[in-house]
Amino acid sequence: MDNQRLYILGPCAAENREQVIETASQICHLSLPFGHWSMVFRAGVWKPRSRPGSFQGAGTEALKWLAEVKERLGVPVATEVATPEHAEAALKAGIDYLWIGARTSANPIAVQEIADAICHLSLSISHLKGILIKNPVNADAALWLGNIERLEKTGMPVIAVHRGCNHRPCWAMAHTLRTARPDIPMLLDPSHMSGDASRVPTLMEKISELGLDGAMVEVHVHPESALSDSKQQLTPDEIAHLSLPICHLKDHDTKGLELNWLRAEIDEVDDELVENLAARMDVSARIGAWKKTHNMAPLQPERFHQLLERLRATGERLGVRKEFIEQIWERIHEESLRKQE
Ligand code: PEP
Ligand code: MN
């Protein structure tokens, strides 16, 4: 990618022609600094949904709506492919970027089949500008990297998209990939990373902080009535109010990036620690309720002794000092007893 950042904007799914054309026109007519960064319009045509019976996208017919956006508005278009047949149909329709979603990315056989199909297609694919690969639904950096290597065999530019797992970022996984392959552009997908439109603006700040190469953001004219991912889509107007970082940092500005990556990792670990503490206090309260109905005192010294023994051994295995474990669990246990009183 050149010095410009790439922003891929558009609805989760192509629902009907009017929604696709209207969303694309509104995005393209916003006073955004398009000259300073590259914009691509996205819409999913085949949607891999978790539950059967959910809206699965309008299918092959919707490729025509994307082709119309490309022709009328002069903007490159992107869609998700999950099979070799999808890739062939999308390329036949002139789609500029293909993306492989998180569910497909978890299956290396499916990714290989798509890569092979692109290599062996008889039709011309000279219009194809790149293949985007989301991280797998599970936090597996090796699988994500392996998928990049499979797709690179097509000879097309490959772009990684960090969309996190279970509606949260996986900075450790993204950092591993960034370190292994600093040459592969990485976009942020704050929509799937959060599942919540109100969290998108804060997540977008990570683009500058971590020197990412742009973002894929879900935008819908009427998010509240979207047929998929309605809670996480922004309106075109909301996108216009985000300050999207434009150019890449100059080399001399990138020195602090490694520290920012490490801080993103540690913030993620800290958040997990607090979430785990909340989960522990919740179980503790339920244990407290059980003890109360069975006339048992909250403090059971023998049980606490066993628990500490087990944690000291776990700490030893993981290189955490036993005095530190003891101090922390004295405090945690105190708080648990307070909950159970
Ligand atoms: C999408 O981009 O609409 C999508 C389905 O994303 P993911 O594969 O990241 O869930
Ligand atoms: Mn979506």
Tab-separated table of C-alpha atoms and ligand atoms in Angstrom:
chain	number	residue	atom	x	y	z
A	1	MET	CA	0.000	0.000	0.000
A	2	ASP	CA	1.231	3.527	-0.657
A	3	ASN	CA	1.564	6.221	1.937
A	4	GLN	CA	-2.213	6.631	2.224
A	5	ARG	CA	-4.439	4.833	4.647
A	6	LEU	CA	-7.263	2.637	3.401
A	7	TYR	CA	-10.835	2.967	4.716
A	8	ILE	CA	-13.424	0.368	3.788
A	9	LEU	CA	-16.875	1.677	4.622
A	10	GLY	CA	-20.347	0.280	4.037
A	11	PRO	CA	-23.098	-1.896	5.446
A	12	CYS	CA	-22.647	-5.281	7.019
A	13	ALA	CA	-24.889	-6.773	4.352
A	14	ALA	CA	-26.305	-5.784	0.989
A	15	GLU	CA	-30.020	-5.985	1.826
A	16	ASN	CA	-31.618	-4.483	-1.284
A	17	ARG	CA	-30.563	-2.282	-4.210
A	18	GLU	CA	-31.926	0.915	-2.721
A	19	GLN	CA	-30.116	0.452	0.625
A	20	VAL	CA	-26.804	-0.289	-1.134
A	21	ILE	CA	-26.988	2.656	-3.556
A	22	GLU	CA	-28.265	5.066	-0.899
A	23	THR	CA	-25.576	4.136	1.650
A	24	ALA	CA	-22.815	4.367	-0.965
A	25	SER	CA	-24.071	7.745	-2.282
A	26	GLN	CA	-24.302	9.224	1.188
A	27	ILE	CA	-20.796	8.048	2.093
A	28	CYS	CA	-19.342	9.316	-1.184
A	29	HIS	CA	-21.021	12.719	-0.836
A	30	LEU	CA	-19.799	13.389	2.677
A	31	SER	CA	-17.124	16.037	2.937
A	32	LEU	CA	-14.475	13.504	3.881
A	33	PRO	CA	-10.868	13.973	2.763
A	34	PHE	CA	-11.111	11.166	0.185
A	35	GLY	CA	-8.290	12.664	-1.865
A	36	HIS	CA	-5.962	12.044	1.068
A	37	TRP	CA	-6.880	8.445	1.732
A	38	SER	CA	-8.278	5.598	-0.290
A	39	MET	CA	-11.934	4.715	0.202
A	40	VAL	CA	-13.541	1.405	-0.706
A	41	PHE	CA	-17.249	0.609	-0.411
A	42	ARG	CA	-18.094	-2.705	1.296
A	43	ALA	CA	-21.207	-4.836	1.580
A	44	GLY	CA	-21.544	-8.534	2.438
A	45	VAL	CA	-23.453	-10.517	-0.144
A	46	TRP	CA	-23.170	-13.982	1.384
A	47	LYS	CA	-23.273	-13.713	5.170
A	48	PRO	CA	-22.017	-16.632	7.297
A	49	ARG	CA	-24.397	-16.342	10.259
A	50	SER	CA	-24.105	-18.119	13.596
A	51	ARG	CA	-27.765	-19.216	13.726
A	52	PRO	CA	-29.805	-20.743	10.886
A	53	GLY	CA	-32.798	-18.635	9.911
A	54	SER	CA	-30.859	-15.323	10.299
A	55	PHE	CA	-30.586	-13.064	7.247
A	56	GLN	CA	-27.865	-14.592	5.050
A	57	GLY	CA	-27.395	-11.711	2.591
A	58	ALA	CA	-29.140	-11.151	-0.721
A	59	GLY	CA	-26.755	-13.526	-2.562
A	60	THR	CA	-25.378	-13.357	-6.084
A	61	GLU	CA	-27.988	-10.820	-7.284
A	62	ALA	CA	-26.456	-8.228	-4.925
A	63	LEU	CA	-23.164	-8.297	-6.862
A	64	LYS	CA	-24.982	-6.243	-9.527
A	65	TRP	CA	-25.751	-3.539	-6.951
A	66	LEU	CA	-22.078	-3.355	-6.002
A	67	ALA	CA	-21.099	-3.182	-9.688
A	68	GLU	CA	-23.565	-0.302	-10.056
A	69	VAL	CA	-21.982	1.548	-7.103
A	70	LYS	CA	-18.577	1.119	-8.706
A	71	GLU	CA	-19.768	2.401	-12.067
A	72	ARG	CA	-21.954	5.284	-10.873
A	73	LEU	CA	-19.823	6.583	-8.019
A	74	GLY	CA	-16.379	5.554	-9.238
A	75	VAL	CA	-15.466	3.928	-5.921
A	76	PRO	CA	-13.780	0.491	-5.613
A	77	VAL	CA	-15.990	-2.165	-4.004
A	78	ALA	CA	-15.384	-5.107	-1.644
A	79	THR	CA	-17.347	-8.166	-0.595
A	80	GLU	CA	-16.858	-11.268	1.552
A	81	VAL	CA	-16.179	-14.664	-0.013
A	82	ALA	CA	-16.387	-17.967	1.818
A	83	THR	CA	-16.112	-20.490	-1.048
A	84	PRO	CA	-14.330	-20.770	-4.435
A	85	GLU	CA	-17.741	-20.246	-6.102
A	86	HIS	CA	-18.217	-16.958	-4.253
A	87	ALA	CA	-14.730	-15.820	-5.321
A	88	GLU	CA	-15.432	-16.657	-8.961
A	89	ALA	CA	-18.830	-14.919	-9.003
A	90	ALA	CA	-17.436	-11.816	-7.237
A	91	LEU	CA	-14.494	-11.539	-9.621
A	92	LYS	CA	-16.768	-12.016	-12.630
A	93	ALA	CA	-18.845	-9.084	-11.325
A	94	GLY	CA	-15.732	-6.856	-11.174
A	95	ILE	CA	-15.414	-6.685	-7.360
A	96	ASP	CA	-12.092	-4.952	-6.532
A	97	TYR	CA	-11.325	-6.390	-3.090
A	98	LEU	CA	-12.328	-9.768	-1.675
A	99	TRP	CA	-12.374	-10.321	2.053
A	100	ILE	CA	-12.321	-13.574	3.939
A	101	GLY	CA	-14.352	-13.427	7.144
A	102	ALA	CA	-13.414	-14.578	10.628
A	103	ARG	CA	-15.409	-17.823	10.478
A	104	THR	CA	-13.836	-18.871	7.169
A	105	SER	CA	-10.417	-17.733	8.407
A	106	ALA	CA	-10.688	-20.366	11.160
A	107	ASN	CA	-10.693	-23.087	8.472
A	108	PRO	CA	-7.377	-23.379	6.558
A	109	ILE	CA	-8.875	-25.874	4.097
A	110	ALA	CA	-11.528	-23.341	3.052
A	111	VAL	CA	-8.907	-20.569	2.744
A	112	GLN	CA	-6.666	-22.826	0.638
A	113	GLU	CA	-9.581	-23.677	-1.660
A	114	ILE	CA	-10.327	-19.989	-2.186
A	115	ALA	CA	-6.635	-19.237	-2.838
A	116	ASP	CA	-6.411	-22.137	-5.326
A	117	ALA	CA	-9.573	-20.993	-7.087
A	118	ILE	CA	-8.187	-17.469	-7.513
A	119	CYS	CA	-4.932	-18.904	-8.937
A	120	HIS	CA	-6.728	-21.135	-11.409
A	121	LEU	CA	-9.559	-18.875	-12.556
A	122	SER	CA	-9.778	-18.700	-16.311
A	123	LEU	CA	-11.354	-15.224	-16.254
A	124	SER	CA	-9.208	-12.102	-16.079
A	125	ILE	CA	-8.642	-10.875	-12.557
A	126	SER	CA	-6.450	-7.912	-13.413
A	127	HIS	CA	-9.001	-5.601	-11.744
A	128	LEU	CA	-8.527	-7.376	-8.363
A	129	LYS	CA	-6.725	-4.929	-6.057
A	130	GLY	CA	-6.282	-7.094	-3.002
A	131	ILE	CA	-7.466	-9.844	-0.687
A	132	LEU	CA	-8.296	-9.035	2.924
A	133	ILE	CA	-8.032	-11.701	5.583
A	134	LYS	CA	-9.691	-11.207	8.954
A	135	ASN	CA	-8.237	-12.825	12.050
A	136	PRO	CA	-9.890	-16.176	12.863
A	137	VAL	CA	-12.721	-16.218	15.425
A	138	ASN	CA	-10.264	-17.863	17.829
A	139	ALA	CA	-7.127	-15.951	18.873
A	140	ASP	CA	-4.664	-17.959	16.776
A	141	ALA	CA	-1.905	-15.804	15.290
A	142	ALA	CA	-0.296	-18.799	13.533
A	143	LEU	CA	-3.528	-19.614	11.705
A	144	TRP	CA	-3.951	-15.976	10.638
A	145	LEU	CA	-0.333	-15.885	9.435
A	146	GLY	CA	-0.752	-19.228	7.639
A	147	ASN	CA	-3.804	-17.868	5.827
A	148	ILE	CA	-1.785	-14.841	4.699
A	149	GLU	CA	0.881	-17.183	3.309
A	150	ARG	CA	-1.766	-19.240	1.481
A	151	LEU	CA	-3.267	-16.095	-0.078
A	152	GLU	CA	0.112	-14.616	-1.020
A	153	LYS	CA	0.531	-17.554	-3.438
A	154	THR	CA	-2.156	-15.911	-5.604
A	155	GLY	CA	0.310	-13.070	-6.276
A	156	MET	CA	-2.279	-10.521	-5.089
A	157	PRO	CA	-1.641	-7.941	-2.353
A	158	VAL	CA	-2.829	-9.358	0.982
A	159	ILE	CA	-4.133	-7.145	3.788
A	160	ALA	CA	-4.769	-8.319	7.364
A	161	VAL	CA	-7.872	-7.133	9.235
A	162	HIS	CA	-7.870	-7.233	13.041
A	163	ARG	CA	-11.476	-7.735	14.151
A	164	GLY	CA	-10.730	-9.299	17.528
A	165	CYS	CA	-12.527	-12.242	19.130
A	166	ASN	CA	-15.810	-12.324	21.034
A	167	HIS	CA	-16.337	-8.587	20.642
A	168	ARG	CA	-13.006	-7.621	22.116
A	169	PRO	CA	-9.598	-6.820	20.663
A	170	CYS	CA	-6.775	-9.372	20.719
A	171	TRP	CA	-3.837	-7.016	20.702
A	172	ALA	CA	-1.417	-9.792	21.643
A	173	MET	CA	-2.403	-11.744	18.510
A	174	ALA	CA	-2.271	-8.629	16.325
A	175	HIS	CA	1.116	-7.656	17.788
A	176	THR	CA	2.496	-11.135	17.047
A	177	LEU	CA	1.386	-10.814	13.432
A	178	ARG	CA	2.700	-7.249	13.138
A	179	THR	CA	6.098	-8.368	14.458
A	180	ALA	CA	6.259	-11.435	12.184
A	181	ARG	CA	5.077	-9.589	9.085
A	182	PRO	CA	5.556	-5.822	9.360
A	183	ASP	CA	5.279	-5.703	5.555
A	184	ILE	CA	1.612	-6.804	5.592
A	185	PRO	CA	-0.782	-3.853	5.954
A	186	MET	CA	-3.151	-4.226	8.895
A	187	LEU	CA	-6.599	-2.629	9.120
A	188	LEU	CA	-8.735	-2.278	12.223
A	189	ASP	CA	-12.348	-3.503	12.216
A	190	PRO	CA	-13.797	-1.655	15.227
A	191	SER	CA	-17.355	-2.693	14.317
A	192	HIS	CA	-16.911	-6.445	14.795
A	193	MET	CA	-14.280	-5.873	17.478
A	194	SER	CA	-16.828	-4.159	19.717
A	195	GLY	CA	-20.257	-5.151	18.427
A	196	ASP	CA	-21.266	-1.680	19.615
A	197	ALA	CA	-21.411	1.534	17.547
A	198	SER	CA	-20.726	3.711	20.608
A	199	ARG	CA	-17.319	2.056	21.119
A	200	VAL	CA	-16.152	2.578	17.536
A	201	PRO	CA	-14.785	6.158	17.955
A	202	THR	CA	-12.479	5.202	20.856
A	203	LEU	CA	-11.216	2.104	19.073
A	204	MET	CA	-10.427	4.197	15.989
A	205	GLU	CA	-7.793	6.052	18.042
A	206	LYS	CA	-5.708	2.859	17.887
A	207	ILE	CA	-5.046	3.483	14.181
A	208	SER	CA	-2.644	6.353	14.934
A	209	GLU	CA	-1.444	4.955	18.254
A	210	LEU	CA	-0.368	1.647	16.722
A	211	GLY	CA	0.472	2.864	13.210
A	212	LEU	CA	-2.242	0.741	11.577
A	213	ASP	CA	-2.980	1.112	7.884
A	214	GLY	CA	-6.655	2.069	8.013
A	215	ALA	CA	-9.970	0.537	8.978
A	216	MET	CA	-13.014	-1.385	7.840
A	217	VAL	CA	-16.094	0.192	9.443
A	218	GLU	CA	-19.743	-0.811	9.059
A	219	VAL	CA	-21.957	2.052	7.888
A	220	HIS	CA	-25.700	1.811	7.181
A	221	VAL	CA	-28.276	4.458	6.313
A	222	HIS	CA	-30.658	3.090	8.949
A	223	PRO	CA	-28.618	1.005	11.436
A	224	GLU	CA	-31.605	0.447	13.718
A	225	SER	CA	-33.407	-1.535	11.001
A	226	ALA	CA	-30.334	-3.313	9.558
A	227	LEU	CA	-30.936	-7.017	8.924
A	228	SER	CA	-27.579	-7.973	10.450
A	229	ASP	CA	-25.216	-6.410	13.013
A	230	SER	CA	-27.642	-3.538	13.671
A	231	LYS	CA	-26.058	-2.485	17.001
A	232	GLN	CA	-22.596	-1.873	15.587
A	233	GLN	CA	-23.249	0.102	12.400
A	234	LEU	CA	-22.689	3.877	12.188
A	235	THR	CA	-24.694	6.247	10.021
A	236	PRO	CA	-22.835	8.082	7.224
A	237	ASP	CA	-23.203	11.240	9.297
A	238	GLU	CA	-21.541	9.584	12.303
A	239	ILE	CA	-18.659	8.434	10.128
A	240	ALA	CA	-18.224	12.025	8.936
A	241	HIS	CA	-17.718	13.094	12.550
A	242	LEU	CA	-14.950	10.592	13.255
A	243	SER	CA	-11.518	11.979	12.718
A	244	LEU	CA	-9.965	9.410	10.455
A	245	PRO	CA	-6.165	9.464	10.509
A	246	ILE	CA	-4.958	10.329	7.033
A	247	CYS	CA	-1.300	9.721	6.291
A	248	HIS	CA	1.131	7.255	7.760
A	249	LEU	CA	3.599	8.397	10.330
A	250	LYS	CA	6.989	9.404	9.123
A	251	ASP	CA	9.770	6.981	10.079
A	252	HIS	CA	11.080	9.263	12.805
A	253	ASP	CA	7.601	9.319	14.409
A	254	THR	CA	7.268	5.553	14.617
A	255	LYS	CA	9.846	4.931	17.380
A	256	GLY	CA	7.245	4.912	20.171
A	257	LEU	CA	4.949	2.472	18.368
A	258	GLU	CA	6.427	-0.669	19.964
A	259	LEU	CA	5.721	0.747	23.429
A	260	ASN	CA	2.143	1.576	22.350
A	261	TRP	CA	1.653	-2.020	21.170
A	262	LEU	CA	2.974	-3.364	24.468
A	263	ARG	CA	0.664	-0.993	26.365
A	264	ALA	CA	-2.315	-2.139	24.286
A	265	GLU	CA	-1.407	-5.711	25.300
A	266	ILE	CA	-1.076	-4.887	28.989
A	267	ASP	CA	-4.338	-2.903	29.014
A	268	GLU	CA	-6.060	-5.949	27.537
A	269	VAL	CA	-4.576	-8.220	30.228
A	270	ASP	CA	-5.615	-5.758	32.966
A	271	ASP	CA	-9.172	-5.625	31.628
A	272	GLU	CA	-9.262	-9.430	31.698
A	273	LEU	CA	-7.977	-9.445	35.286
A	274	VAL	CA	-10.827	-7.159	36.379
A	275	GLU	CA	-13.363	-9.213	34.427
A	276	ASN	CA	-12.026	-12.363	36.087
A	277	LEU	CA	-12.231	-10.723	39.504
A	278	ALA	CA	-15.869	-9.806	38.816
A	279	ALA	CA	-16.557	-13.400	37.687
A	280	ARG	CA	-14.855	-14.719	40.838
A	281	MET	CA	-16.913	-12.472	43.121
A	282	ASP	CA	-20.060	-13.613	41.345
A	283	VAL	CA	-19.288	-17.316	41.989
A	284	SER	CA	-18.238	-16.439	45.498
A	285	ALA	CA	-21.620	-14.800	46.177
A	286	ARG	CA	-23.379	-17.946	44.925
A	287	ILE	CA	-21.180	-20.112	47.181
A	288	GLY	CA	-22.069	-17.732	50.039
A	289	ALA	CA	-25.797	-18.245	49.381
A	290	TRP	CA	-25.278	-22.041	49.406
A	291	LYS	CA	-23.366	-21.895	52.696
A	292	LYS	CA	-26.105	-19.773	54.266
A	293	THR	CA	-28.862	-22.258	53.371
A	294	HIS	CA	-26.700	-25.100	54.743
A	295	ASN	CA	-25.675	-23.256	57.936
A	296	MET	CA	-22.018	-23.252	57.037
A	297	ALA	CA	-19.724	-20.354	58.101
A	298	PRO	CA	-18.233	-18.250	55.241
A	299	LEU	CA	-14.668	-18.856	56.481
A	300	GLN	CA	-13.501	-22.450	55.873
A	301	PRO	CA	-9.762	-22.358	56.807
A	302	GLU	CA	-8.982	-25.834	55.466
A	303	ARG	CA	-10.458	-24.986	52.056
A	304	PHE	CA	-8.493	-21.706	51.862
A	305	HIS	CA	-5.316	-23.582	52.758
A	306	GLN	CA	-5.880	-26.086	49.913
A	307	LEU	CA	-6.692	-23.311	47.483
A	308	LEU	CA	-3.461	-21.450	48.302
A	309	GLU	CA	-1.411	-24.637	47.948
A	310	ARG	CA	-2.830	-25.200	44.466
A	311	LEU	CA	-2.227	-21.577	43.421
A	312	ARG	CA	1.349	-21.583	44.745
A	313	ALA	CA	2.028	-24.628	42.541
A	314	THR	CA	0.389	-22.951	39.531
A	315	GLY	CA	2.454	-19.812	40.211
A	316	GLU	CA	5.649	-21.869	40.401
A	317	ARG	CA	4.857	-23.512	37.069
A	318	LEU	CA	4.272	-20.107	35.452
A	319	GLY	CA	7.179	-18.287	37.108
A	320	VAL	CA	5.119	-16.164	39.541
A	321	ARG	CA	6.656	-15.800	43.020
A	322	LYS	CA	4.762	-17.661	45.758
A	323	GLU	CA	4.920	-14.682	48.183
A	324	PHE	CA	3.223	-12.544	45.537
A	325	ILE	CA	0.485	-15.163	45.007
A	326	GLU	CA	-0.059	-15.350	48.778
A	327	GLN	CA	-0.382	-11.562	49.137
A	328	ILE	CA	-2.823	-11.240	46.264
A	329	TRP	CA	-5.020	-14.159	47.368
A	330	GLU	CA	-5.158	-12.975	50.972
A	331	ARG	CA	-6.794	-9.801	49.616
A	332	ILE	CA	-9.042	-11.645	47.163
A	333	HIS	CA	-10.181	-14.063	49.838
A	334	GLU	CA	-10.902	-11.198	52.229
A	335	GLU	CA	-13.138	-9.592	49.621
A	336	SER	CA	-14.866	-12.948	48.931
A	337	LEU	CA	-15.606	-13.362	52.654
A	338	ARG	CA	-16.990	-9.803	52.757
A	339	LYS	CA	-19.353	-10.809	49.910
A	340	GLN	CA	-20.420	-13.965	51.749
A	341	GLU	CA	-21.049	-12.338	55.164
B	1	PEP	C1	-18.421	-8.692	8.174
B	1	PEP	O1	-17.423	-8.009	7.929
B	1	PEP	O2	-19.577	-8.341	7.941
B	1	PEP	C2	-18.220	-9.957	8.909
B	1	PEP	C3	-19.090	-10.958	8.855
B	1	PEP	O3	-17.127	-9.933	9.645
B	1	PEP	P1	-16.425	-11.094	10.540
B	1	PEP	O4	-16.068	-12.157	9.572
B	1	PEP	O5	-15.269	-10.336	11.084
B	1	PEP	O6	-17.419	-11.517	11.580
B	2	MN	MN	-21.127	-7.496	9.982
